[in-house]
């Protein structure tokens, strides 16, 4: 079996909350380096889960993957079939009813949530061979959680969502400016942001800058953009700041990464 990636677009109701779903199948050994992407995920493994050597852990059959601030390897000796829900940066908590901050830098077994409906969803997916039908099961579950969400939760998600959009466009925006956009005090904003996004605003901004730099580097050969231009476009203070922070996120300088990998921005690429 060849490696197979398939992406699925969420229904219109869920598009403000779900970025996309993806399915990956392979019987080949896998050892790939991944970076902080800025979006939490729920991962369903229909066959062998992935091993993460940096955490010395094997993912659960279904895993809640929170916001992370480090690069890591994903490893398997083959026999992989997984379905992944990729949430917008700030929306996962309204579906699992737990603050996203509790999953910070963690791979948490979905069973630990003691969510009977979520457990049932995993069993449906495990016993289903049709990928499109699996996605429909997932959407049915998500819509049910959405309709059960409190008005206050959805209202605050919209507030935080407005600040996320600002960060994606202008990563250099200060916390004071972001709290003003959310119509909250600085203290209230930081508390809600941490709860919904899963890390504090300054740390999340660093992830966004990194992902934005990857997006520029993704088209490096076509644009010919130099590092100083990327640093300016992504909101870094200068080129030295860019190189230092970039290496902190992935373990490579921008130029050394180009020698070992093809840069790809999960946050700034829409694969659908």
PDB file of C-alpha atoms in Angstrom:
ATOM      1  CA  UNK A   1       0.000   0.000   0.000  1.00  0.00           C
ATOM      2  CA  UNK A   2       1.296   3.430  -0.936  1.00  0.00           C
ATOM      3  CA  UNK A   3       1.156   6.250   1.607  1.00  0.00           C
ATOM      4  CA  UNK A   4      -2.246   7.868   1.279  1.00  0.00           C
ATOM      5  CA  UNK A   5      -3.326  11.302   2.508  1.00  0.00           C
ATOM      6  CA  UNK A   6      -6.910  12.446   2.138  1.00  0.00           C
ATOM      7  CA  UNK A   7      -8.320  15.741   3.428  1.00  0.00           C
ATOM      8  CA  UNK A   8     -11.977  16.462   4.148  1.00  0.00           C
ATOM      9  CA  UNK A   9     -13.756  19.778   4.521  1.00  0.00           C
ATOM     10  CA  UNK A  10     -16.106  20.249   7.508  1.00  0.00           C
ATOM     11  CA  UNK A  11     -19.760  21.047   6.991  1.00  0.00           C
ATOM     12  CA  UNK A  12     -20.727  24.721   6.890  1.00  0.00           C
ATOM     13  CA  UNK A  13     -21.954  24.772  10.510  1.00  0.00           C
ATOM     14  CA  UNK A  14     -18.615  23.483  11.788  1.00  0.00           C
ATOM     15  CA  UNK A  15     -16.247  25.471   9.562  1.00  0.00           C
ATOM     16  CA  UNK A  16     -15.770  28.299  12.124  1.00  0.00           C
ATOM     17  CA  UNK A  17     -14.569  25.646  14.615  1.00  0.00           C
ATOM     18  CA  UNK A  18     -12.955  22.840  12.603  1.00  0.00           C
ATOM     19  CA  UNK A  19     -10.169  23.534  10.094  1.00  0.00           C
ATOM     20  CA  UNK A  20     -10.311  20.158   8.358  1.00  0.00           C
ATOM     21  CA  UNK A  21     -10.094  16.398   8.838  1.00  0.00           C
ATOM     22  CA  UNK A  22      -7.371  14.217   7.374  1.00  0.00           C
ATOM     23  CA  UNK A  23      -6.863  10.504   6.891  1.00  0.00           C
ATOM     24  CA  UNK A  24      -3.447   8.870   6.602  1.00  0.00           C
ATOM     25  CA  UNK A  25      -2.778   5.244   5.661  1.00  0.00           C
ATOM     26  CA  UNK A  26       0.577   3.532   5.213  1.00  0.00           C
ATOM     27  CA  UNK A  27       2.279   0.176   5.623  1.00  0.00           C
ATOM     28  CA  UNK A  28       5.735   1.766   5.381  1.00  0.00           C
ATOM     29  CA  UNK A  29       8.020   2.610   8.339  1.00  0.00           C
ATOM     30  CA  UNK A  30       7.650   6.230   9.388  1.00  0.00           C
ATOM     31  CA  UNK A  31      10.128   8.504  11.133  1.00  0.00           C
ATOM     32  CA  UNK A  32       9.260  12.139  10.569  1.00  0.00           C
ATOM     33  CA  UNK A  33      10.014  15.393  12.358  1.00  0.00           C
ATOM     34  CA  UNK A  34       7.018  17.535  13.293  1.00  0.00           C
ATOM     35  CA  UNK A  35       6.823  21.106  14.563  1.00  0.00           C
ATOM     36  CA  UNK A  36       4.378  23.080  16.735  1.00  0.00           C
ATOM     37  CA  UNK A  37       1.420  23.798  14.448  1.00  0.00           C
ATOM     38  CA  UNK A  38      -0.706  26.042  16.675  1.00  0.00           C
ATOM     39  CA  UNK A  39      -3.838  23.880  16.527  1.00  0.00           C
ATOM     40  CA  UNK A  40      -5.052  21.141  18.907  1.00  0.00           C
ATOM     41  CA  UNK A  41      -6.176  17.823  17.438  1.00  0.00           C
ATOM     42  CA  UNK A  42      -8.098  14.639  18.194  1.00  0.00           C
ATOM     43  CA  UNK A  43      -6.445  11.581  16.649  1.00  0.00           C
ATOM     44  CA  UNK A  44      -8.163   8.240  16.026  1.00  0.00           C
ATOM     45  CA  UNK A  45      -5.870   5.272  15.323  1.00  0.00           C
ATOM     46  CA  UNK A  46      -7.538   2.364  13.548  1.00  0.00           C
ATOM     47  CA  UNK A  47      -4.300   0.370  13.533  1.00  0.00           C
ATOM     48  CA  UNK A  48      -0.873   0.916  15.155  1.00  0.00           C
ATOM     49  CA  UNK A  49      -0.587   4.197  17.132  1.00  0.00           C
ATOM     50  CA  UNK A  50       2.481   6.420  16.743  1.00  0.00           C
ATOM     51  CA  UNK A  51       5.490   6.437  19.061  1.00  0.00           C
ATOM     52  CA  UNK A  52       6.920   9.812  20.160  1.00  0.00           C
ATOM     53  CA  UNK A  53      10.499   9.298  21.364  1.00  0.00           C
ATOM     54  CA  UNK A  54      10.831  12.791  22.878  1.00  0.00           C
ATOM     55  CA  UNK A  55       7.962  11.955  25.247  1.00  0.00           C
ATOM     56  CA  UNK A  56       8.874   8.257  25.489  1.00  0.00           C
ATOM     57  CA  UNK A  57       5.246   7.453  24.873  1.00  0.00           C
ATOM     58  CA  UNK A  58       2.961   5.684  22.422  1.00  0.00           C
ATOM     59  CA  UNK A  59      -0.204   7.545  21.515  1.00  0.00           C
ATOM     60  CA  UNK A  60      -3.451   6.030  22.722  1.00  0.00           C
ATOM     61  CA  UNK A  61      -5.905   4.441  20.271  1.00  0.00           C
ATOM     62  CA  UNK A  62      -7.525   7.819  20.324  1.00  0.00           C
ATOM     63  CA  UNK A  63      -5.549  10.759  21.559  1.00  0.00           C
ATOM     64  CA  UNK A  64      -6.188  14.375  22.482  1.00  0.00           C
ATOM     65  CA  UNK A  65      -3.151  16.323  21.279  1.00  0.00           C
ATOM     66  CA  UNK A  66      -2.894  19.779  22.820  1.00  0.00           C
ATOM     67  CA  UNK A  67      -0.844  22.835  21.940  1.00  0.00           C
ATOM     68  CA  UNK A  68       2.899  22.142  22.001  1.00  0.00           C
ATOM     69  CA  UNK A  69       5.948  24.407  21.990  1.00  0.00           C
ATOM     70  CA  UNK A  70       8.546  21.856  20.857  1.00  0.00           C
ATOM     71  CA  UNK A  71       9.446  19.770  17.810  1.00  0.00           C
ATOM     72  CA  UNK A  72       9.134  15.990  17.980  1.00  0.00           C
ATOM     73  CA  UNK A  73       9.494  12.849  15.899  1.00  0.00           C
ATOM     74  CA  UNK A  74       6.641  10.531  14.997  1.00  0.00           C
ATOM     75  CA  UNK A  75       7.707   6.940  14.564  1.00  0.00           C
ATOM     76  CA  UNK A  76       6.082   3.657  13.522  1.00  0.00           C
ATOM     77  CA  UNK A  77       7.299   0.469  11.874  1.00  0.00           C
ATOM     78  CA  UNK A  78       4.269   0.477   9.533  1.00  0.00           C
ATOM     79  CA  UNK A  79       0.595  -0.532   9.610  1.00  0.00           C
ATOM     80  CA  UNK A  80      -0.781   2.974  10.147  1.00  0.00           C
ATOM     81  CA  UNK A  81      -4.343   4.151   9.591  1.00  0.00           C
ATOM     82  CA  UNK A  82      -5.412   7.295  11.371  1.00  0.00           C
ATOM     83  CA  UNK A  83      -8.152   9.920  11.195  1.00  0.00           C
ATOM     84  CA  UNK A  84      -7.486  13.369  12.638  1.00  0.00           C
ATOM     85  CA  UNK A  85      -9.724  16.301  13.579  1.00  0.00           C
ATOM     86  CA  UNK A  86      -7.795  19.579  13.323  1.00  0.00           C
ATOM     87  CA  UNK A  87      -9.478  22.337  15.322  1.00  0.00           C
ATOM     88  CA  UNK A  88      -9.036  26.058  14.959  1.00  0.00           C
ATOM     89  CA  UNK A  89      -6.552  27.249  17.608  1.00  0.00           C
ATOM     90  CA  UNK A  90      -9.181  28.238  20.162  1.00  0.00           C
ATOM     91  CA  UNK A  91     -12.185  25.938  19.644  1.00  0.00           C
ATOM     92  CA  UNK A  92     -11.471  22.416  20.916  1.00  0.00           C
ATOM     93  CA  UNK A  93     -12.661  23.017  24.477  1.00  0.00           C
ATOM     94  CA  UNK A  94     -16.262  23.626  23.392  1.00  0.00           C
ATOM     95  CA  UNK A  95     -16.380  20.049  22.049  1.00  0.00           C
ATOM     96  CA  UNK A  96     -14.599  18.185  24.859  1.00  0.00           C
ATOM     97  CA  UNK A  97     -15.896  20.423  27.693  1.00  0.00           C
ATOM     98  CA  UNK A  98     -12.426  20.705  29.212  1.00  0.00           C
ATOM     99  CA  UNK A  99     -10.066  23.702  29.007  1.00  0.00           C
ATOM    100  CA  UNK A 100      -7.527  23.216  26.210  1.00  0.00           C
ATOM    101  CA  UNK A 101      -4.855  24.392  28.655  1.00  0.00           C
ATOM    102  CA  UNK A 102      -5.077  21.009  30.440  1.00  0.00           C
ATOM    103  CA  UNK A 103      -3.626  19.334  27.320  1.00  0.00           C
ATOM    104  CA  UNK A 104      -0.617  21.673  27.071  1.00  0.00           C
ATOM    105  CA  UNK A 105       2.451  19.789  25.774  1.00  0.00           C
ATOM    106  CA  UNK A 106       0.644  16.493  26.267  1.00  0.00           C
ATOM    107  CA  UNK A 107      -0.744  13.536  24.344  1.00  0.00           C
ATOM    108  CA  UNK A 108      -3.743  12.489  26.454  1.00  0.00           C
ATOM    109  CA  UNK A 109      -5.758   9.304  26.012  1.00  0.00           C
ATOM    110  CA  UNK A 110      -9.345  10.064  25.046  1.00  0.00           C
ATOM    111  CA  UNK A 111     -10.459   7.367  27.470  1.00  0.00           C
ATOM    112  CA  UNK A 112      -9.260   9.515  30.370  1.00  0.00           C
ATOM    113  CA  UNK A 113     -11.996  12.054  29.605  1.00  0.00           C
ATOM    114  CA  UNK A 114     -14.623   9.476  30.590  1.00  0.00           C
ATOM    115  CA  UNK A 115     -16.837  10.794  27.794  1.00  0.00           C
ATOM    116  CA  UNK A 116     -19.196   7.980  26.890  1.00  0.00           C
ATOM    117  CA  UNK A 117     -20.269   9.527  23.579  1.00  0.00           C
ATOM    118  CA  UNK A 118     -16.658  10.088  22.535  1.00  0.00           C
ATOM    119  CA  UNK A 119     -15.833   6.470  23.390  1.00  0.00           C
ATOM    120  CA  UNK A 120     -18.788   5.352  21.277  1.00  0.00           C
ATOM    121  CA  UNK A 121     -17.550   7.502  18.407  1.00  0.00           C
ATOM    122  CA  UNK A 122     -14.155   5.795  18.510  1.00  0.00           C
ATOM    123  CA  UNK A 123     -15.813   2.360  18.406  1.00  0.00           C
ATOM    124  CA  UNK A 124     -17.898   3.421  15.392  1.00  0.00           C
ATOM    125  CA  UNK A 125     -14.765   4.584  13.594  1.00  0.00           C
ATOM    126  CA  UNK A 126     -12.804   1.461  14.527  1.00  0.00           C
ATOM    127  CA  UNK A 127     -15.456  -0.783  12.995  1.00  0.00           C
ATOM    128  CA  UNK A 128     -15.961   1.301   9.836  1.00  0.00           C
ATOM    129  CA  UNK A 129     -13.952   0.743   6.630  1.00  0.00           C
ATOM    130  CA  UNK A 130     -15.425   3.670   4.695  1.00  0.00           C
ATOM    131  CA  UNK A 131     -13.461   6.879   5.350  1.00  0.00           C
ATOM    132  CA  UNK A 132     -16.283   9.160   4.244  1.00  0.00           C
ATOM    133  CA  UNK A 133     -18.668   7.386   6.595  1.00  0.00           C
ATOM    134  CA  UNK A 134     -16.150   7.760   9.428  1.00  0.00           C
ATOM    135  CA  UNK A 135     -16.066  11.506   8.776  1.00  0.00           C
ATOM    136  CA  UNK A 136     -19.865  11.627   8.861  1.00  0.00           C
ATOM    137  CA  UNK A 137     -19.815   9.878  12.280  1.00  0.00           C
ATOM    138  CA  UNK A 138     -17.307  12.466  13.509  1.00  0.00           C
ATOM    139  CA  UNK A 139     -19.395  15.373  12.210  1.00  0.00           C
ATOM    140  CA  UNK A 140     -22.542  14.000  13.827  1.00  0.00           C
ATOM    141  CA  UNK A 141     -20.733  13.874  17.174  1.00  0.00           C
ATOM    142  CA  UNK A 142     -19.254  17.351  16.742  1.00  0.00           C
ATOM    143  CA  UNK A 143     -22.608  18.905  15.819  1.00  0.00           C
ATOM    144  CA  UNK A 144     -24.186  17.328  18.905  1.00  0.00           C
ATOM    145  CA  UNK A 145     -21.477  18.821  21.135  1.00  0.00           C
ATOM    146  CA  UNK A 146     -21.884  22.179  19.393  1.00  0.00           C
ATOM    147  CA  UNK A 147     -25.628  22.329  19.942  1.00  0.00           C
ATOM    148  CA  UNK A 148     -25.100  21.489  23.631  1.00  0.00           C
ATOM    149  CA  UNK A 149     -22.528  24.255  24.160  1.00  0.00           C
ATOM    150  CA  UNK A 150     -23.443  27.121  26.468  1.00  0.00           C
ATOM    151  CA  UNK A 151     -24.069  30.566  24.975  1.00  0.00           C
ATOM    152  CA  UNK A 152     -21.401  32.035  27.254  1.00  0.00           C
ATOM    153  CA  UNK A 153     -18.828  29.554  25.906  1.00  0.00           C
ATOM    154  CA  UNK A 154     -19.577  30.313  22.241  1.00  0.00           C
ATOM    155  CA  UNK A 155     -19.582  34.055  22.963  1.00  0.00           C
ATOM    156  CA  UNK A 156     -16.141  33.926  24.584  1.00  0.00           C
ATOM    157  CA  UNK A 157     -14.848  31.748  21.752  1.00  0.00           C
ATOM    158  CA  UNK A 158     -15.864  34.485  19.318  1.00  0.00           C
ATOM    159  CA  UNK A 159     -13.984  37.035  21.424  1.00  0.00           C
ATOM    160  CA  UNK A 160     -10.833  34.937  21.467  1.00  0.00           C
ATOM    161  CA  UNK A 161     -11.318  34.094  17.796  1.00  0.00           C
ATOM    162  CA  UNK A 162     -11.145  37.782  16.915  1.00  0.00           C
ATOM    163  CA  UNK A 163      -7.776  38.055  18.658  1.00  0.00           C
ATOM    164  CA  UNK A 164      -6.491  34.906  16.917  1.00  0.00           C
ATOM    165  CA  UNK A 165      -7.279  36.495  13.555  1.00  0.00           C
ATOM    166  CA  UNK A 166      -5.343  39.596  14.576  1.00  0.00           C
ATOM    167  CA  UNK A 167      -2.336  37.503  15.660  1.00  0.00           C
ATOM    168  CA  UNK A 168      -2.348  35.566  12.375  1.00  0.00           C
ATOM    169  CA  UNK A 169      -2.207  38.827  10.412  1.00  0.00           C
ATOM    170  CA  UNK A 170      -0.045  40.869  12.801  1.00  0.00           C
ATOM    171  CA  UNK A 171       1.922  38.578  15.174  1.00  0.00           C
ATOM    172  CA  UNK A 172       3.627  41.611  16.727  1.00  0.00           C
ATOM    173  CA  UNK A 173       0.323  42.874  18.235  1.00  0.00           C
ATOM    174  CA  UNK A 174       0.719  43.495  21.965  1.00  0.00           C
ATOM    175  CA  UNK A 175      -1.309  41.712  24.650  1.00  0.00           C
ATOM    176  CA  UNK A 176      -2.851  45.070  25.629  1.00  0.00           C
ATOM    177  CA  UNK A 177      -4.086  45.590  22.064  1.00  0.00           C
ATOM    178  CA  UNK A 178      -5.413  42.029  21.894  1.00  0.00           C
ATOM    179  CA  UNK A 179      -7.335  42.438  25.156  1.00  0.00           C
ATOM    180  CA  UNK A 180      -8.867  45.626  23.741  1.00  0.00           C
ATOM    181  CA  UNK A 181     -10.018  43.715  20.632  1.00  0.00           C
ATOM    182  CA  UNK A 182     -11.615  41.112  22.919  1.00  0.00           C
ATOM    183  CA  UNK A 183     -13.269  43.891  24.993  1.00  0.00           C
ATOM    184  CA  UNK A 184     -11.765  42.394  28.134  1.00  0.00           C
ATOM    185  CA  UNK A 185      -9.353  43.531  30.801  1.00  0.00           C
ATOM    186  CA  UNK A 186      -5.805  42.310  30.253  1.00  0.00           C
ATOM    187  CA  UNK A 187      -6.107  39.857  33.136  1.00  0.00           C
ATOM    188  CA  UNK A 188      -9.473  38.477  31.934  1.00  0.00           C
ATOM    189  CA  UNK A 189      -8.201  38.182  28.383  1.00  0.00           C
ATOM    190  CA  UNK A 190      -5.053  36.291  29.373  1.00  0.00           C
ATOM    191  CA  UNK A 191      -7.104  33.887  31.504  1.00  0.00           C
ATOM    192  CA  UNK A 192      -9.641  33.154  28.737  1.00  0.00           C
ATOM    193  CA  UNK A 193      -6.977  32.938  26.039  1.00  0.00           C
ATOM    194  CA  UNK A 194      -4.996  30.404  28.061  1.00  0.00           C
ATOM    195  CA  UNK A 195      -8.121  28.347  28.737  1.00  0.00           C
ATOM    196  CA  UNK A 196      -9.364  28.236  25.130  1.00  0.00           C
ATOM    197  CA  UNK A 197      -6.098  28.251  23.163  1.00  0.00           C
ATOM    198  CA  UNK A 198      -3.995  26.193  25.535  1.00  0.00           C
ATOM    199  CA  UNK A 199      -1.029  28.533  26.022  1.00  0.00           C
ATOM    200  CA  UNK A 200      -0.582  32.195  26.919  1.00  0.00           C
ATOM    201  CA  UNK A 201      -0.816  34.889  24.206  1.00  0.00           C
ATOM    202  CA  UNK A 202       2.928  35.634  24.050  1.00  0.00           C
ATOM    203  CA  UNK A 203       3.867  31.986  23.659  1.00  0.00           C
ATOM    204  CA  UNK A 204       1.173  31.428  21.047  1.00  0.00           C
ATOM    205  CA  UNK A 205       2.411  34.452  19.122  1.00  0.00           C
ATOM    206  CA  UNK A 206       5.844  32.789  18.941  1.00  0.00           C
ATOM    207  CA  UNK A 207       4.248  29.697  17.371  1.00  0.00           C
ATOM    208  CA  UNK A 208       2.406  31.877  14.836  1.00  0.00           C
ATOM    209  CA  UNK A 209       5.598  33.722  13.878  1.00  0.00           C
ATOM    210  CA  UNK A 210       7.377  30.397  13.412  1.00  0.00           C
ATOM    211  CA  UNK A 211       4.564  28.972  11.269  1.00  0.00           C
ATOM    212  CA  UNK A 212       4.404  32.170   9.233  1.00  0.00           C
ATOM    213  CA  UNK A 213       8.144  31.920   8.586  1.00  0.00           C
ATOM    214  CA  UNK A 214       7.660  28.313   7.433  1.00  0.00           C
ATOM    215  CA  UNK A 215       4.979  29.550   5.039  1.00  0.00           C
ATOM    216  CA  UNK A 216       7.417  32.012   3.476  1.00  0.00           C
ATOM    217  CA  UNK A 217      10.156  29.377   3.314  1.00  0.00           C
ATOM    218  CA  UNK A 218       7.715  26.960   1.719  1.00  0.00           C
ATOM    219  CA  UNK A 219       7.929  29.121  -1.391  1.00  0.00           C
ATOM    220  CA  UNK A 220      11.547  30.179  -0.835  1.00  0.00           C
ATOM    221  CA  UNK A 221      12.838  28.979  -4.220  1.00  0.00           C
ATOM    222  CA  UNK A 222      10.084  30.805  -6.102  1.00  0.00           C
ATOM    223  CA  UNK A 223      10.155  34.080  -4.192  1.00  0.00           C
ATOM    224  CA  UNK A 224      13.849  34.386  -3.487  1.00  0.00           C
ATOM    225  CA  UNK A 225      12.907  36.107  -0.220  1.00  0.00           C
ATOM    226  CA  UNK A 226      15.899  36.592   2.088  1.00  0.00           C
ATOM    227  CA  UNK A 227      15.945  36.007   5.829  1.00  0.00           C
ATOM    228  CA  UNK A 228      15.814  39.705   6.705  1.00  0.00           C
ATOM    229  CA  UNK A 229      12.628  40.104   4.647  1.00  0.00           C
ATOM    230  CA  UNK A 230      11.060  37.044   6.289  1.00  0.00           C
ATOM    231  CA  UNK A 231      11.972  38.357   9.739  1.00  0.00           C
ATOM    232  CA  UNK A 232      10.272  41.681   8.994  1.00  0.00           C
ATOM    233  CA  UNK A 233       7.163  40.096   7.429  1.00  0.00           C
ATOM    234  CA  UNK A 234       6.670  37.723  10.370  1.00  0.00           C
ATOM    235  CA  UNK A 235       6.991  40.323  13.117  1.00  0.00           C
ATOM    236  CA  UNK A 236      10.466  39.493  14.435  1.00  0.00           C
ATOM    237  CA  UNK A 237      12.532  42.356  15.845  1.00  0.00           C
ATOM    238  CA  UNK A 238      15.397  41.594  13.457  1.00  0.00           C
ATOM    239  CA  UNK A 239      17.118  38.749  11.615  1.00  0.00           C
ATOM    240  CA  UNK A 240      19.028  37.582  14.701  1.00  0.00           C
ATOM    241  CA  UNK A 241      15.778  37.392  16.685  1.00  0.00           C
ATOM    242  CA  UNK A 242      14.216  35.391  13.840  1.00  0.00           C
ATOM    243  CA  UNK A 243      17.053  32.844  13.656  1.00  0.00           C
ATOM    244  CA  UNK A 244      17.255  32.439  17.447  1.00  0.00           C
ATOM    245  CA  UNK A 245      13.509  31.933  17.938  1.00  0.00           C
ATOM    246  CA  UNK A 246      13.169  29.711  14.860  1.00  0.00           C
ATOM    247  CA  UNK A 247      15.844  27.343  16.184  1.00  0.00           C
ATOM    248  CA  UNK A 248      14.134  27.258  19.579  1.00  0.00           C
ATOM    249  CA  UNK A 249      10.941  25.991  17.909  1.00  0.00           C
ATOM    250  CA  UNK A 250      12.417  23.307  15.664  1.00  0.00           C
ATOM    251  CA  UNK A 251      16.063  22.702  16.568  1.00  0.00           C
ATOM    252  CA  UNK A 252      17.353  24.105  13.255  1.00  0.00           C
ATOM    253  CA  UNK A 253      18.253  27.502  11.923  1.00  0.00           C
ATOM    254  CA  UNK A 254      16.185  28.477   8.857  1.00  0.00           C
ATOM    255  CA  UNK A 255      18.999  27.682   6.425  1.00  0.00           C
ATOM    256  CA  UNK A 256      19.961  24.387   8.093  1.00  0.00           C
ATOM    257  CA  UNK A 257      16.326  23.251   8.019  1.00  0.00           C
ATOM    258  CA  UNK A 258      16.260  23.769   4.253  1.00  0.00           C
ATOM    259  CA  UNK A 259      19.086  21.213   3.955  1.00  0.00           C
ATOM    260  CA  UNK A 260      17.200  18.423   5.762  1.00  0.00           C
ATOM    261  CA  UNK A 261      13.521  19.111   5.113  1.00  0.00           C
ATOM    262  CA  UNK A 262      11.048  20.885   2.877  1.00  0.00           C
ATOM    263  CA  UNK A 263       9.440  23.571   5.069  1.00  0.00           C
ATOM    264  CA  UNK A 264       5.668  23.328   5.329  1.00  0.00           C
ATOM    265  CA  UNK A 265       3.336  25.512   7.369  1.00  0.00           C
ATOM    266  CA  UNK A 266       0.356  23.623   8.762  1.00  0.00           C
ATOM    267  CA  UNK A 267      -1.141  26.796  10.212  1.00  0.00           C
ATOM    268  CA  UNK A 268      -0.930  28.921   7.052  1.00  0.00           C
ATOM    269  CA  UNK A 269      -1.696  26.215   4.482  1.00  0.00           C
ATOM    270  CA  UNK A 270      -5.224  25.141   3.595  1.00  0.00           C
ATOM    271  CA  UNK A 271      -4.835  21.631   2.110  1.00  0.00           C
ATOM    272  CA  UNK A 272      -8.458  21.426   0.980  1.00  0.00           C
TER     273      UNK A 272
END
